[in-house]
Tab-separated table of C-alpha atoms in Angstrom:
chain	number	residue	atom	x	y	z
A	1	UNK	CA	157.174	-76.175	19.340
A	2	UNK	CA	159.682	-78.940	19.050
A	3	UNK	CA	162.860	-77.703	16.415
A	4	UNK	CA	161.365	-80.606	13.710
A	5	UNK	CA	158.378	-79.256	13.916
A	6	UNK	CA	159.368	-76.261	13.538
A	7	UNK	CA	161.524	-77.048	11.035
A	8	UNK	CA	158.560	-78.770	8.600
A	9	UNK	CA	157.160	-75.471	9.192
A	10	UNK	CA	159.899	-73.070	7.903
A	11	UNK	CA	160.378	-76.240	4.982
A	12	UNK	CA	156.610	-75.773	4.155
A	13	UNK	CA	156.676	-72.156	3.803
A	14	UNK	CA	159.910	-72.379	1.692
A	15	UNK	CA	158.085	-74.691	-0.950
A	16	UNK	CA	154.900	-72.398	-0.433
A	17	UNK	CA	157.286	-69.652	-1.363
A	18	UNK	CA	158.984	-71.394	-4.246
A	19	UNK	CA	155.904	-72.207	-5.693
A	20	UNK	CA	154.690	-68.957	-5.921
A	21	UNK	CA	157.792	-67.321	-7.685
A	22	UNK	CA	157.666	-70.311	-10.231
A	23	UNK	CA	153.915	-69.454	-11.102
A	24	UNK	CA	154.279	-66.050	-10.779
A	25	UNK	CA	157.656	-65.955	-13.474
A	26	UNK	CA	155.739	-68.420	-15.985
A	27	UNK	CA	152.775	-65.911	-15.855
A	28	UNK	CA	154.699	-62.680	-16.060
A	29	UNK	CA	156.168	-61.353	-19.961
A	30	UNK	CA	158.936	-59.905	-18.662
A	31	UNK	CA	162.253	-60.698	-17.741
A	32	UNK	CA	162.006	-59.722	-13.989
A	33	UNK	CA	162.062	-60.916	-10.591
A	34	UNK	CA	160.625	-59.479	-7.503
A	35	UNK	CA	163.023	-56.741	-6.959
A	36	UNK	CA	162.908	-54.730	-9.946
A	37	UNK	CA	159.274	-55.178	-9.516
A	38	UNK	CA	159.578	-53.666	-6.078
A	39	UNK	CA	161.547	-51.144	-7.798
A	40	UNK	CA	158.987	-49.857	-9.707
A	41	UNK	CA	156.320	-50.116	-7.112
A	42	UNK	CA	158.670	-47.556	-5.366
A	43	UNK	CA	158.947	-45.242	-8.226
A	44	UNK	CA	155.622	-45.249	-9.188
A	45	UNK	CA	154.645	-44.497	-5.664
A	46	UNK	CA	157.675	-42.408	-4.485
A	47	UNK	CA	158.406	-40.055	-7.666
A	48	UNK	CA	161.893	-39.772	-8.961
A	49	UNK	CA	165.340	-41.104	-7.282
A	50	UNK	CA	168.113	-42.059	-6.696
A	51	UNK	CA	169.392	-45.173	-7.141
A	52	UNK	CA	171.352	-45.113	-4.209
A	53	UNK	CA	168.349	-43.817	-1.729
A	54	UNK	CA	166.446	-46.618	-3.172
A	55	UNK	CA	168.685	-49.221	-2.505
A	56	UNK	CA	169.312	-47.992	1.124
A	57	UNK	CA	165.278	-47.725	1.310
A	58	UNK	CA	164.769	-51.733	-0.200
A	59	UNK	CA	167.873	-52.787	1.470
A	60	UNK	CA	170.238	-53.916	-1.382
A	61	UNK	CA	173.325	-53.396	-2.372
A	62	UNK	CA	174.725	-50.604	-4.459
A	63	UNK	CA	175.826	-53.078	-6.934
A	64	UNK	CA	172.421	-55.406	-6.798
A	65	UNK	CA	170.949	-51.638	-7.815
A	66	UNK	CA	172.937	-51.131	-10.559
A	67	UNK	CA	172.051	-54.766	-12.143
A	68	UNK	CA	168.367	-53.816	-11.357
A	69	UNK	CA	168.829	-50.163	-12.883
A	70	UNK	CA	169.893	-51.524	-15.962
A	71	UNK	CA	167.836	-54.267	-16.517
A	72	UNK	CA	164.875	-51.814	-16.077
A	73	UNK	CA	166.391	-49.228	-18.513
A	74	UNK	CA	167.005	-51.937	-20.880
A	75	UNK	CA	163.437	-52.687	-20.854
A	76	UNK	CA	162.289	-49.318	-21.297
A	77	UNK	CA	160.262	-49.691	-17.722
A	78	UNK	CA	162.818	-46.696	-16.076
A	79	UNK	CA	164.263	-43.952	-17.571
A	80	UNK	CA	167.592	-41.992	-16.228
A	81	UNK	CA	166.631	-38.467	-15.220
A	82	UNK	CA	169.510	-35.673	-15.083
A	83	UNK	CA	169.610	-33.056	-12.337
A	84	UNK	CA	169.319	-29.641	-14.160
A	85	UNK	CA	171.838	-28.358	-11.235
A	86	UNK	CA	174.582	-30.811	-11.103
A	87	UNK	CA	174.423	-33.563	-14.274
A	88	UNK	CA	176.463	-35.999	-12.706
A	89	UNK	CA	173.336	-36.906	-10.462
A	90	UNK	CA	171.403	-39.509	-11.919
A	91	UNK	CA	167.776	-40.510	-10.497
A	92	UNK	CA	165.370	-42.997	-11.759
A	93	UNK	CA	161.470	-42.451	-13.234
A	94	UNK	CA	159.291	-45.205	-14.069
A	95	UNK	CA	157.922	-45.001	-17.652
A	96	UNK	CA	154.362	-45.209	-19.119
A	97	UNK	CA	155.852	-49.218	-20.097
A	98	UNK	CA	156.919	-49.278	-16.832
A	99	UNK	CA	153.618	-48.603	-14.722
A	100	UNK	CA	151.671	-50.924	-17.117
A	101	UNK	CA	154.397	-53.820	-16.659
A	102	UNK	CA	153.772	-53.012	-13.017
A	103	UNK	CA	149.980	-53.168	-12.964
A	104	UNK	CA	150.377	-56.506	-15.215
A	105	UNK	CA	152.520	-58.016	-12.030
A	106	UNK	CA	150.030	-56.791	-9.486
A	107	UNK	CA	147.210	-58.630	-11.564
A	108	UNK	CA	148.933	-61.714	-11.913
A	109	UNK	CA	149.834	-61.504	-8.147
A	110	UNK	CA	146.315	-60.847	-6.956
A	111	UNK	CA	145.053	-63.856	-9.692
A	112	UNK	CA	147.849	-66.140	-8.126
A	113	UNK	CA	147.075	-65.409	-4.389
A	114	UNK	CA	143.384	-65.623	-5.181
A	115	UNK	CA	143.840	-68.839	-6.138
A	116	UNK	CA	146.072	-69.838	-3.137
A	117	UNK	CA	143.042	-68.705	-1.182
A	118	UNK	CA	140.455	-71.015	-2.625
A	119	UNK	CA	141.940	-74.182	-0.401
A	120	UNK	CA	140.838	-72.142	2.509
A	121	UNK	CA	137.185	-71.703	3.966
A	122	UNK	CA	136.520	-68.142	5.663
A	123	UNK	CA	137.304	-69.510	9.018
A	124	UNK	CA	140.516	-70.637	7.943
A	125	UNK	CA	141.168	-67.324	5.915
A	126	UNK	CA	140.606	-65.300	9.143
A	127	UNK	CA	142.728	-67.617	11.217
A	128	UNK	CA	145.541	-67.256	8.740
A	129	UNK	CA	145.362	-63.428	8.673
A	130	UNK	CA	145.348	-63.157	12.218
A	131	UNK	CA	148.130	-65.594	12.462
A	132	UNK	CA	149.950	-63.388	9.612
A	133	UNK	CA	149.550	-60.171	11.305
A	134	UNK	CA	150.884	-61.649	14.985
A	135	UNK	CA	154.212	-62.693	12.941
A	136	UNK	CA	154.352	-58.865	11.730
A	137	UNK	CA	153.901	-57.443	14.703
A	138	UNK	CA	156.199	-59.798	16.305
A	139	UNK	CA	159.000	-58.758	13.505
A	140	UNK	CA	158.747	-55.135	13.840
A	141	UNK	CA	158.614	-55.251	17.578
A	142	UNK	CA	162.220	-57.055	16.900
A	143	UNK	CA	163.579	-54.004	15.365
């Protein structure tokens, strides 16, 4: 592929991208991006944490976890838990708010990439998936 091609590529997937999020934020009540979202995708899935093992396990910073800690406490989606044997460990537990703020953000991303979809007959749809799942493979063979 020839680098202006391939750059009209990585510029198409960028808008792609961008269009998505802006959709996605106008749709969604709350406050939130993507990572506090992932946040409590990882809760609800994972149990009770620490903030620290979940930034290590999404890859941000300690500090980026703090911001998203307290923007989900604030919102009454987390709640601090205290460890009965030592009370200076904190962990994390999504809330009842916080699992149906979740499922509201899976709906609206299923409804949005539903929608993305329609542009695309089934030939196209299985071309893209196949194309999608090469890239992944590709990625974690990278690792």
């Amino acid at each position: 592929m020839q680098e202006k091609d391939l750059f009209k590529l990585i510029h198409m997937i960028d808008k792609i991208n961008n269009e998505n999020i802006v959709r996605f934020t106008k749709a969604f009540p709350y406050p939130l991006g993507i990572s506090p979202i992932l946040v409590l995708s990882d809760l609800k899935t994972n149990g009770v944490q620490k903030q620290v093992d979940l930034a290590d396990k999404l890859g941000y910073t300690k500090g980026a976890m703090t911001n998203i800690a307290t923007k989900l406490l604030d919102l009454g989606l987390a709640e601090k838990v205290f460890d009965e044997t030592d009370r200076r460990v904190i962990q994390l537990r999504i809330t009842p708010a916080g699992k149906k703020a979740l499922l509201e953000a899976q709906a609206i991303g299923q409804s949005l990439f539903m929608q993305h979809f329609e542009a695309l007959n089934e030939e196209e749809i299985k071309q893209y998936f196949k194309i999608q799942e090469k890239l992944l493979k590709h990625m974690k063979d990278q690792k």
